[in-house]
Backbone as a chain_set.jsonl record, in Angstrom:
{"seq": "XXXXXXXXXXXXXXXXXXXXXXXXXXXXXXXXXXXXXXXXXXXXXXXXXXXXXXXXXXXXXXXXXXXXXXXXXXXXXXXXXXXXXXXXXXXXXXXXXXXXXXXXXXXXXXXXXXXXXXXXXXXXXXXXXXXXXXXXXXXXXXXXXXXXXXXXXXXXXXXXXXXXXXXXXXXXXXXXXXXXXXXXXX", "coords": {"N": [[-22.243, -7.298, 28.685], [-20.611, -3.693, 27.042], [-18.109, -4.571, 24.566], [-14.879, -2.887, 23.381], [-13.431, -0.456, 21.412], [-9.675, 0.466, 21.336], [-8.188, 2.886, 19.756], [-4.403, 3.193, 18.948], [-1.646, 4.264, 19.336], [2.961, 4.325, 18.383], [3.837, 6.636, 20.387], [1.188, 8.047, 21.52], [0.186, 9.34, 23.742], [0.738, 8.623, 27.426], [-1.497, 8.377, 29.783], [-3.774, 8.689, 28.035], [-4.114, 6.789, 26.623], [-3.803, 4.327, 28.372], [-5.192, 5.471, 30.918], [-8.275, 4.661, 30.132], [-8.275, 2.163, 29.003], [-7.893, 0.676, 31.502], [-10.157, 1.78, 32.806], [-11.981, 1.67, 31.697], [-12.583, -1.709, 31.933], [-12.158, -2.559, 34.303], [-15.034, -1.142, 34.908], [-16.421, -3.423, 33.864], [-16.002, -4.197, 30.806], [-14.437, -5.319, 28.059], [-11.911, -4.089, 26.785], [-10.049, -4.067, 24.346], [-7.192, -3.427, 22.295], [-6.61, -2.025, 19.744], [-3.706, -1.305, 17.026], [-1.503, -0.25, 14.325], [0.454, -1.91, 14.327], [1.007, -5.583, 15.56], [3.099, -5.619, 17.654], [3.887, -4.335, 20.801], [3.674, -1.275, 21.956], [4.718, 2.598, 22.282], [5.022, 4.365, 24.404], [3.914, 8.239, 25.797], [5.076, 10.311, 27.686], [3.938, 13.667, 28.265], [4.089, 16.334, 29.708], [3.731, 19.129, 31.127], [6.26, 22.162, 31.45], [8.018, 24.154, 34.115], [8.653, 27.161, 32.288], [8.576, 26.691, 29.652], [7.642, 26.602, 26.698], [5.488, 25.023, 24.959], [4.648, 21.671, 26.123], [5.859, 19.217, 27.568], [7.828, 15.711, 26.232], [8.187, 12.239, 27.459], [10.517, 9.421, 27.352], [7.599, 6.429, 27.555], [6.011, 3.599, 29.374], [5.206, 0.384, 27.65], [2.66, -0.503, 26.045], [0.5, -3.474, 24.92], [-0.353, -4.849, 22.787], [-3.88, -5.454, 21.052], [-4.757, -6.099, 18.857], [-3.947, -4.902, 15.098], [-5.051, -3.378, 12.886], [-5.6, -3.488, 11.18], [-6.235, -5.996, 11.093], [-8.898, -5.565, 12.145], [-12.886, -6.296, 12.89], [-15.01, -3.792, 12.761], [-17.641, -4.147, 13.135], [-17.488, -5.471, 15.353], [-17.026, -3.868, 17.973], [-18.756, -1.939, 20.372], [-18.796, 0.364, 20.692], [-15.723, 2.953, 20.956], [-12.405, 4.029, 21.69], [-10.088, 7.409, 21.008], [-7.492, 7.744, 21.282], [-4.948, 10.307, 22.584], [-1.658, 11.874, 22.151], [0.801, 12.587, 19.974], [0.836, 9.591, 18.448], [-2.015, 9.935, 16.909], [-1.563, 12.106, 14.869], [-0.869, 10.573, 12.662], [-1.941, 8.02, 12.544], [-4.685, 9.252, 11.683], [-4.163, 8.125, 8.898], [-4.138, 6.526, 7.738], [-5.827, 3.488, 5.992], [-6.888, 1.768, 6.499], [-7.354, 2.047, 9.749], [-8.991, 5.108, 8.59], [-11.467, 3.474, 7.414], [-12.993, 1.917, 10.283], [-13.004, 4.167, 11.287], [-14.892, 5.482, 10.799], [-17.435, 3.25, 10.363], [-18.293, 3.697, 12.563], [-18.984, 6.165, 13.296], [-20.817, 6.441, 11.091], [-22.894, 4.28, 12.316], [-23.707, 5.447, 14.361], [-22.549, 5.134, 17.337], [-20.393, 5.22, 20.224], [-18.303, 7.187, 20.623], [-15.469, 7.693, 21.675], [-13.2, 11.248, 22.295], [-9.758, 12.001, 22.806], [-7.147, 14.708, 23.844], [-5.936, 14.426, 21.182], [-7.113, 13.136, 20.088], [-9.631, 14.012, 18.285], [-8.341, 14.118, 16.191], [-8.423, 12.519, 13.569], [-11.958, 11.122, 13.825], [-11.72, 14.435, 11.915], [-10.151, 14.623, 10.347], [-10.794, 13.229, 8.445], [-13.532, 14.029, 7.89], [-15.54, 14.498, 9.747], [-16.131, 15.119, 11.673], [-18.154, 17.174, 10.827], [-20.193, 19.756, 11.688], [-19.834, 19.556, 14.679], [-19.545, 18.827, 17.965], [-16.81, 18.998, 20.364], [-14.367, 18.887, 22.111], [-11.127, 19.161, 22.52], [-7.223, 19.115, 22.667], [-6.819, 22.234, 23.747], [-5.23, 24.304, 21.933], [-5.394, 23.663, 19.298], [-7.923, 23.981, 18.714], [-8.139, 26.113, 16.062], [-8.396, 24.268, 14.873], [-10.086, 22.451, 14.612], [-12.164, 24.069, 13.608], [-12.701, 24.521, 11.558], [-12.162, 22.288, 11.113], [-15.419, 21.903, 10.541], [-16.233, 21.557, 13.085], [-17.515, 23.19, 16.491], [-15.693, 23.966, 18.307], [-15.421, 23.254, 22.865], [-14.445, 24.194, 25.169], [-13.835, 22.288, 27.581], [-13.945, 19.283, 30.157], [-15.212, 17.812, 29.56], [-17.066, 17.24, 26.977], [-20.24, 15.97, 25.489], [-21.114, 15.113, 22.564], [-24.807, 14.045, 21.278], [-23.154, 10.472, 20.75], [-20.719, 10.571, 20.69], [-17.356, 11.33, 23.2], [-15.252, 13.831, 24.458], [-12.771, 15.648, 25.831], [-9.955, 18.192, 26.956], [-7.476, 16.275, 27.69], [-5.222, 14.804, 29.636], [-5.679, 15.6, 32.112], [-7.763, 15.735, 32.407], [-9.572, 13.421, 32.772], [-10.681, 12.132, 34.735], [-13.417, 12.909, 34.572], [-14.101, 12.823, 31.596], [-14.302, 10.016, 31.608], [-16.538, 9.442, 32.928], [-18.11, 10.341, 31.414], [-18.03, 8.765, 29.241], [-18.02, 6.257, 29.845], [-21.388, 6.519, 30.104], [-22.85, 7.684, 29.109], [-21.676, 4.712, 26.947], [-23.074, 2.091, 28.945], [-26.127, 3.361, 27.854], [-25.534, 3.073, 24.885], [-25.223, 0.385, 24.75], [-24.913, -3.918, 24.678], [-27.82, -5.367, 25.907]], "CA": [[-20.972, -5.814, 28.638], [-19.989, -3.916, 26.134], [-16.488, -4.509, 23.938], [-14.978, -1.14, 23.094], [-11.688, -1.246, 20.995], [-8.614, 1.59, 22.095], [-7.356, 2.189, 19.001], [-3.31, 3.721, 19.154], [-0.091, 4.101, 18.443], [3.65, 4.868, 19.47], [4.12, 8.414, 20.486], [0.165, 8.515, 22.182], [-0.108, 9.626, 25.859], [0.154, 6.696, 28.0], [-2.644, 8.668, 30.229], [-4.677, 8.442, 28.007], [-4.167, 5.533, 26.594], [-3.783, 2.7, 29.329], [-6.746, 5.303, 31.429], [-9.325, 4.426, 29.686], [-8.35, 1.038, 29.178], [-8.128, 0.055, 33.175], [-12.308, 2.187, 33.3], [-13.294, -0.028, 31.393], [-12.082, -2.919, 32.916], [-13.582, -1.882, 35.999], [-16.547, -0.775, 34.795], [-16.534, -4.707, 33.343], [-16.018, -4.271, 30.065], [-13.589, -5.27, 27.883], [-11.046, -3.05, 26.546], [-8.726, -3.985, 23.202], [-5.256, -2.061, 21.985], [-6.41, -1.905, 18.006], [-2.222, -0.343, 17.154], [-1.831, -0.921, 13.08], [0.891, -3.82, 14.549], [0.597, -6.051, 17.003], [3.323, -4.979, 18.751], [3.354, -3.001, 21.992], [3.252, 0.428, 20.801], [5.735, 2.979, 22.793], [4.01, 5.86, 24.908], [5.168, 9.191, 25.167], [4.422, 10.658, 28.87], [3.441, 14.31, 28.591], [4.389, 16.996, 31.062], [3.815, 21.012, 32.053], [7.22, 22.059, 33.26], [7.751, 25.586, 33.918], [9.466, 27.642, 31.2], [8.783, 26.126, 28.954], [5.585, 27.377, 26.181], [5.034, 23.645, 24.609], [4.24, 20.833, 27.087], [6.88, 17.941, 27.371], [7.395, 14.576, 25.953], [9.596, 11.537, 27.759], [9.151, 8.202, 27.503], [6.295, 5.343, 28.528], [5.835, 2.424, 28.749], [4.954, 0.006, 26.53], [1.506, -0.81, 25.682], [0.137, -4.441, 24.508], [-1.447, -4.284, 21.549], [-4.332, -7.287, 21.193], [-5.097, -6.299, 17.309], [-3.303, -4.84, 14.411], [-6.368, -2.403, 12.942], [-6.381, -4.312, 9.083], [-7.554, -7.433, 11.708], [-10.499, -5.35, 12.899], [-13.4, -6.098, 12.172], [-15.637, -3.089, 13.803], [-18.474, -4.655, 13.624], [-17.653, -6.448, 15.917], [-17.124, -4.126, 19.107], [-19.741, -1.493, 20.94], [-17.339, 1.797, 20.884], [-14.589, 3.467, 20.301], [-11.632, 5.467, 21.618], [-9.169, 7.528, 20.413], [-6.739, 8.147, 23.169], [-4.66, 11.651, 22.309], [-0.475, 12.128, 21.398], [1.261, 12.407, 18.711], [-0.368, 8.598, 17.305], [-3.863, 10.36, 15.89], [-0.818, 12.125, 13.468], [-0.263, 9.713, 11.103], [-3.47, 7.172, 12.241], [-5.008, 9.604, 10.054], [-3.756, 8.788, 7.217], [-4.522, 4.248, 7.6], [-7.108, 3.609, 4.832], [-7.676, 1.031, 7.822], [-7.914, 3.134, 10.385], [-10.931, 5.433, 7.861], [-12.484, 2.444, 7.195], [-13.144, 1.523, 11.78], [-14.013, 5.164, 12.665], [-15.892, 5.33, 9.705], [-17.743, 2.938, 10.805], [-17.839, 3.717, 14.026], [-19.624, 7.165, 13.859], [-21.836, 6.054, 10.723], [-24.15, 3.864, 12.938], [-24.18, 6.498, 15.781], [-21.83, 4.215, 18.049], [-20.601, 5.506, 21.381], [-17.301, 7.085, 20.516], [-14.621, 9.195, 22.833], [-11.364, 11.432, 22.268], [-8.595, 12.579, 24.204], [-6.558, 15.429, 23.181], [-5.786, 15.044, 19.886], [-7.49, 12.285, 19.108], [-9.719, 14.573, 17.295], [-7.638, 15.314, 14.2], [-9.137, 12.064, 13.798], [-12.41, 12.072, 12.662], [-11.56, 15.36, 11.678], [-10.004, 14.672, 8.99], [-11.651, 12.046, 8.321], [-14.77, 14.462, 7.209], [-16.769, 13.151, 11.036], [-16.53, 16.372, 13.176], [-18.924, 18.687, 10.061], [-21.04, 19.761, 12.297], [-20.297, 18.085, 15.632], [-19.392, 19.195, 18.765], [-15.993, 18.743, 20.331], [-13.4, 19.579, 23.08], [-9.508, 18.49, 21.228], [-5.849, 20.526, 23.633], [-6.755, 23.645, 23.683], [-4.116, 24.682, 20.963], [-6.183, 22.079, 18.489], [-8.768, 24.397, 18.473], [-8.377, 26.215, 14.618], [-8.097, 22.557, 13.41], [-11.783, 20.836, 14.843], [-13.2, 24.235, 13.831], [-11.967, 24.329, 10.298], [-13.237, 20.848, 10.492], [-16.932, 22.068, 11.022], [-16.563, 21.368, 14.322], [-17.624, 23.995, 17.697], [-15.502, 23.839, 19.738], [-15.707, 23.336, 23.685], [-13.121, 23.677, 26.649], [-14.397, 21.491, 28.322], [-13.801, 18.354, 30.516], [-16.867, 16.379, 29.604], [-17.81, 17.121, 26.361], [-21.015, 15.019, 24.434], [-22.684, 15.353, 21.451], [-24.304, 12.533, 21.288], [-22.259, 9.387, 20.606], [-19.256, 10.702, 21.269], [-17.112, 12.524, 24.443], [-14.281, 14.279, 24.125], [-11.911, 16.338, 26.74], [-8.752, 19.028, 26.365], [-6.731, 15.708, 27.532], [-5.409, 13.785, 30.199], [-6.207, 16.093, 33.457], [-9.669, 15.295, 32.604], [-9.791, 10.991, 32.536], [-11.914, 11.093, 35.629], [-14.675, 14.192, 33.469], [-14.385, 12.096, 30.425], [-14.48, 8.696, 31.305], [-17.903, 9.257, 34.089], [-19.468, 10.709, 30.229], [-17.909, 8.161, 28.797], [-19.099, 5.623, 31.292], [-22.185, 6.871, 30.77], [-22.55, 7.565, 27.161], [-21.503, 3.377, 27.095], [-23.984, 1.887, 29.337], [-27.062, 3.693, 27.383], [-26.418, 2.059, 24.295], [-24.682, -1.316, 25.246], [-26.051, -4.549, 24.568], [-28.074, -5.714, 27.299]], "C": [[-20.644, -5.053, 27.467], [-17.955, -4.752, 25.202], [-16.679, -3.385, 22.607], [-13.099, -1.738, 22.736], [-10.983, 0.439, 21.67], [-7.539, 1.334, 21.014], [-5.818, 4.1, 18.881], [-2.664, 3.464, 18.345], [1.243, 4.683, 19.667], [2.663, 6.28, 19.667], [2.413, 8.938, 20.97], [0.798, 8.462, 23.541], [-0.381, 8.328, 25.687], [-0.973, 7.592, 28.942], [-3.458, 8.276, 29.727], [-5.13, 7.463, 27.253], [-4.5, 4.456, 27.394], [-5.766, 4.067, 30.903], [-7.708, 4.773, 31.042], [-9.352, 2.742, 29.154], [-8.674, -0.164, 30.686], [-9.4, 0.271, 33.35], [-12.733, 1.139, 33.124], [-12.442, -1.946, 31.727], [-12.817, -3.745, 33.437], [-14.145, -1.858, 35.359], [-16.787, -2.358, 34.02], [-16.885, -4.534, 31.884], [-15.062, -4.347, 29.222], [-13.329, -4.276, 26.247], [-10.106, -4.01, 25.265], [-8.823, -3.371, 22.241], [-5.845, -2.415, 20.551], [-4.59, -0.955, 18.084], [-1.942, -0.439, 14.978], [-0.171, -1.588, 13.472], [0.536, -4.039, 15.547], [1.832, -6.254, 18.036], [3.122, -4.339, 19.569], [3.841, -2.607, 21.677], [4.022, 1.505, 22.219], [4.902, 4.246, 23.22], [4.6, 6.307, 25.495], [4.07, 9.55, 26.785], [4.949, 12.191, 27.919], [3.077, 14.885, 29.825], [3.9, 18.533, 30.888], [5.4, 21.394, 32.031], [6.823, 23.857, 33.032], [8.618, 26.505, 33.245], [10.123, 26.994, 30.071], [7.459, 26.643, 27.712], [5.144, 26.244, 25.772], [4.765, 22.527, 25.671], [5.468, 19.95, 26.007], [6.37, 16.842, 26.848], [8.679, 13.562, 26.578], [9.245, 10.542, 26.782], [8.416, 7.291, 28.029], [6.701, 3.975, 28.603], [5.371, 1.605, 27.644], [3.149, -0.649, 26.611], [0.735, -2.133, 24.908], [-1.019, -4.064, 23.709], [-2.18, -5.727, 21.608], [-4.506, -7.453, 18.985], [-4.767, -5.55, 15.98], [-4.991, -4.589, 13.363], [-6.437, -3.269, 11.565], [-7.06, -5.932, 9.513], [-8.935, -6.813, 11.836], [-11.48, -5.428, 12.296], [-14.87, -5.258, 12.804], [-17.189, -3.352, 13.949], [-18.92, -5.137, 14.833], [-17.589, -6.117, 17.864], [-18.34, -2.978, 19.232], [-18.875, -0.007, 20.655], [-16.258, 1.679, 20.398], [-13.919, 4.241, 21.032], [-10.499, 5.348, 21.46], [-8.582, 8.186, 20.998], [-5.291, 9.529, 22.312], [-3.262, 11.558, 22.275], [-0.22, 12.138, 20.083], [0.173, 11.453, 17.818], [-1.65, 9.149, 16.543], [-3.276, 11.177, 14.214], [-1.207, 11.321, 12.532], [-1.145, 8.363, 11.366], [-4.055, 7.081, 11.474], [-5.329, 9.537, 9.824], [-3.657, 7.459, 6.544], [-5.231, 4.721, 7.156], [-7.982, 3.038, 5.899], [-8.465, 1.679, 9.16], [-9.768, 3.966, 10.257], [-11.739, 4.565, 8.834], [-13.347, 2.673, 9.281], [-13.76, 2.438, 11.951], [-15.466, 5.567, 12.484], [-17.956, 4.94, 10.018], [-19.402, 3.076, 11.984], [-19.574, 5.132, 14.897], [-20.844, 7.014, 12.418], [-23.322, 5.14, 11.558], [-23.79, 4.791, 14.225], [-23.763, 5.361, 17.011], [-21.255, 5.276, 18.804], [-18.753, 5.748, 21.157], [-16.152, 8.431, 21.952], [-13.345, 9.419, 22.5], [-11.309, 11.688, 23.071], [-7.946, 13.033, 23.028], [-5.966, 15.651, 21.72], [-6.551, 13.687, 19.359], [-8.777, 12.248, 18.844], [-9.229, 14.973, 16.073], [-7.957, 13.908, 13.61], [-10.276, 11.803, 12.789], [-12.656, 13.633, 11.612], [-10.502, 15.353, 9.62], [-10.462, 13.585, 8.388], [-12.795, 12.487, 7.208], [-16.14, 14.448, 8.867], [-16.523, 14.625, 12.165], [-17.492, 17.586, 12.147], [-19.785, 18.491, 11.447], [-21.598, 19.437, 13.592], [-19.807, 19.453, 16.927], [-18.267, 18.465, 19.138], [-14.762, 19.452, 21.137], [-12.512, 18.687, 22.791], [-8.292, 19.269, 23.012], [-5.866, 21.333, 22.767], [-6.158, 24.071, 22.562], [-4.757, 23.575, 19.226], [-7.42, 22.907, 17.878], [-8.883, 25.225, 15.891], [-8.399, 24.404, 13.656], [-8.979, 21.608, 13.282], [-12.744, 22.145, 14.357], [-13.314, 24.129, 12.28], [-12.078, 23.196, 9.418], [-14.954, 19.949, 9.917], [-17.09, 22.106, 12.124], [-16.614, 23.355, 15.163], [-17.266, 23.116, 18.579], [-15.281, 23.984, 21.506], [-14.509, 23.292, 24.76], [-13.339, 23.923, 27.609], [-13.641, 19.785, 28.849], [-14.237, 17.323, 30.521], [-17.573, 16.876, 28.944], [-18.713, 16.039, 24.832], [-22.179, 15.819, 23.549], [-22.55, 14.501, 20.661], [-23.964, 11.162, 21.713], [-20.693, 10.266, 21.014], [-19.328, 12.274, 21.919], [-15.908, 12.436, 24.547], [-14.132, 15.54, 25.639], [-10.94, 16.518, 26.67], [-7.417, 17.412, 26.178], [-6.475, 15.446, 29.089], [-5.56, 14.702, 32.081], [-7.318, 16.232, 33.374], [-10.431, 14.375, 32.254], [-10.52, 11.306, 33.229], [-13.111, 12.117, 34.943], [-15.578, 12.896, 32.65], [-14.978, 11.309, 30.703], [-15.955, 8.72, 32.795], [-18.245, 10.244, 32.963], [-19.343, 9.417, 29.883], [-18.648, 7.223, 28.664], [-20.856, 5.99, 30.312], [-23.473, 6.271, 29.228], [-23.044, 5.157, 26.945], [-22.536, 2.615, 27.553], [-25.364, 2.465, 29.245], [-27.01, 2.655, 26.334], [-25.546, 0.751, 24.26], [-25.149, -2.225, 25.375], [-26.559, -5.328, 25.782], [-27.113, -7.143, 27.795]], "O": [[-20.288, -5.831, 26.581], [-16.984, -5.31, 25.713], [-17.472, -3.084, 21.714], [-12.237, -2.51, 23.158], [-11.623, 1.296, 22.28], [-6.632, 0.506, 20.937], [-6.032, 5.309, 18.799], [-2.691, 2.88, 17.261], [1.143, 5.118, 20.814], [1.557, 6.716, 19.349], [2.211, 10.146, 20.845], [1.616, 7.755, 24.128], [-0.938, 7.505, 24.962], [-1.947, 7.102, 28.371], [-4.205, 7.513, 30.339], [-6.328, 7.202, 27.143], [-5.434, 3.705, 27.112], [-6.791, 3.616, 31.414], [-8.213, 4.159, 31.982], [-10.43, 2.185, 28.945], [-9.302, -1.212, 30.836], [-10.066, -0.602, 33.906], [-13.351, 0.215, 33.654], [-11.898, -3.009, 31.427], [-13.53, -4.744, 33.349], [-13.997, -2.88, 34.688], [-17.818, -2.201, 33.366], [-18.074, -4.708, 31.616], [-14.394, -3.321, 29.348], [-13.996, -3.959, 25.262], [-9.345, -4.792, 25.836], [-9.72, -2.909, 21.536], [-5.297, -3.453, 20.181], [-4.313, -0.156, 18.978], [-2.92, -1.087, 14.606], [0.432, -1.711, 12.406], [-0.034, -3.331, 16.378], [1.69, -6.906, 19.07], [2.178, -3.56, 19.442], [4.727, -3.077, 20.963], [3.776, 1.006, 23.317], [4.254, 4.964, 22.459], [5.608, 5.802, 25.988], [2.897, 9.239, 26.995], [5.899, 12.175, 27.137], [2.299, 14.489, 30.693], [3.793, 18.601, 29.664], [5.946, 20.685, 32.876], [6.021, 24.51, 32.364], [9.644, 26.618, 33.916], [11.265, 26.79, 29.66], [6.373, 27.031, 28.143], [4.008, 26.141, 26.234], [4.551, 23.346, 26.565], [5.812, 19.911, 24.826], [5.166, 16.596, 26.774], [9.861, 13.832, 26.365], [8.391, 10.499, 25.897], [8.544, 7.262, 29.253], [7.584, 3.397, 27.97], [5.123, 2.217, 26.605], [2.805, -1.307, 27.593], [0.162, -1.63, 23.941], [-2.046, -3.394, 23.816], [-1.663, -6.786, 21.964], [-4.412, -8.395, 18.199], [-5.881, -5.564, 15.456], [-5.837, -5.469, 13.205], [-7.516, -3.605, 11.078], [-7.816, -6.698, 8.916], [-9.967, -7.459, 11.658], [-11.517, -4.871, 11.199], [-15.767, -5.954, 13.28], [-17.863, -2.793, 14.814], [-20.048, -5.254, 15.311], [-17.799, -6.919, 18.773], [-19.045, -2.952, 18.222], [-18.031, -0.441, 19.871], [-15.772, 0.801, 19.685], [-14.49, 5.303, 21.282], [-9.777, 4.353, 21.531], [-8.993, 9.294, 21.344], [-4.873, 9.129, 21.225], [-3.289, 10.352, 22.518], [-0.97, 11.732, 19.195], [-0.724, 11.786, 17.043], [-2.109, 8.576, 15.556], [-3.798, 11.134, 13.1], [-1.958, 11.636, 11.609], [-1.12, 7.55, 10.442], [-4.329, 6.156, 10.71], [-6.473, 9.982, 9.735], [-3.304, 7.187, 5.396], [-5.615, 5.874, 7.351], [-9.118, 3.364, 6.244], [-9.657, 1.765, 9.458], [-10.834, 3.856, 10.863], [-12.265, 4.605, 9.946], [-14.186, 3.559, 9.449], [-14.848, 2.36, 12.522], [-16.472, 5.814, 13.149], [-19.004, 5.583, 9.978], [-20.595, 2.792, 12.096], [-20.378, 5.177, 15.828], [-21.917, 7.542, 12.71], [-24.505, 5.401, 11.344], [-23.632, 4.071, 15.211], [-24.681, 4.765, 17.575], [-21.438, 6.389, 18.31], [-17.959, 4.843, 21.413], [-16.281, 9.44, 22.645], [-12.467, 8.567, 22.365], [-12.092, 11.776, 24.017], [-7.898, 12.552, 21.896], [-5.62, 16.72, 21.219], [-6.469, 13.341, 18.18], [-9.408, 11.195, 18.937], [-9.55, 15.819, 15.238], [-7.56, 14.134, 12.467], [-10.184, 11.975, 11.573], [-13.56, 13.811, 10.795], [-10.411, 15.843, 8.495], [-9.827, 13.446, 7.343], [-13.073, 11.898, 6.164], [-17.367, 14.392, 8.79], [-16.874, 14.77, 13.336], [-17.585, 18.742, 12.558], [-19.991, 17.456, 12.081], [-22.755, 19.176, 13.922], [-19.772, 20.668, 16.735], [-18.194, 17.348, 18.625], [-14.283, 20.514, 20.739], [-12.824, 17.497, 22.748], [-8.716, 19.733, 24.07], [-5.379, 21.431, 21.641], [-7.136, 24.35, 21.869], [-4.099, 22.973, 18.377], [-7.889, 22.63, 16.774], [-9.501, 24.805, 14.912], [-8.409, 23.839, 12.562], [-9.055, 20.594, 12.588], [-13.953, 21.934, 14.46], [-14.286, 23.479, 11.894], [-12.103, 22.955, 8.211], [-15.422, 18.9, 9.475], [-18.111, 22.682, 12.501], [-16.072, 24.366, 14.715], [-17.753, 22.197, 19.238], [-14.846, 25.121, 21.686], [-13.815, 22.307, 25.011], [-13.272, 24.89, 28.369], [-12.921, 19.169, 28.063], [-13.987, 16.262, 31.093], [-18.669, 17.213, 29.393], [-18.246, 15.6, 23.781], [-23.197, 16.507, 23.62], [-21.678, 14.073, 19.906], [-24.345, 10.685, 22.782], [-19.861, 10.06, 21.897], [-18.344, 12.757, 22.479], [-15.313, 11.369, 24.701], [-15.051, 16.087, 26.25], [-10.275, 15.53, 26.357], [-6.696, 17.248, 25.194], [-7.365, 15.796, 29.864], [-5.486, 14.016, 33.101], [-7.976, 16.842, 34.217], [-11.518, 14.347, 31.677], [-11.615, 10.953, 32.792], [-14.078, 11.357, 34.971], [-16.669, 12.337, 32.76], [-16.165, 11.313, 30.377], [-16.04, 7.726, 33.516], [-18.781, 11.237, 33.456], [-20.326, 8.704, 30.085], [-19.582, 7.056, 27.879], [-21.193, 4.89, 29.875], [-24.206, 5.4, 28.76], [-24.116, 4.557, 26.864], [-23.225, 2.248, 26.601], [-26.051, 2.3, 30.253], [-27.75, 1.671, 26.328], [-25.429, 0.31, 23.117], [-26.072, -2.133, 26.184], [-25.78, -5.869, 26.567], [-27.202, -7.578, 28.943]]}, "num_chains": 1, "name": "protein.A"}
């Protein structure tokens, strides 16, 4: 089975982070959580409320971290998942995050992005010529990064699987697992 790196951090969206961890483990894969430090990350819950133009944010659960990004040897993993929330905003500026994410794109390995997750490869110039979903208000960011934006729950572009956010996770998970199964080591 595959060994999948989940790249997350404080203020990551709770469902975006925990759902893939549990789904991968349920499928018999190893899900390894990486963040800037090894202390548990503080997740947040995003929701949509009446009479509010933006989503709201409330404290979520803590997610245990297995490895610090500085200690990640990306060649030891078969796939990468970048959950959404606010974590991608600052993760995209970290040199170790850049090293890790570039490895997966350079080697054509499966990469899953959820909600704001595409902000990381976009900042690294890795979305140019790609097709991706993202949280819909990120459309201009994705297009300015050279990608084609698709407003869909399970957008597959070769090895990359993306979605708009946590409401899409069932569809995204099926698509990501299919891509992962095709590329996972025997």
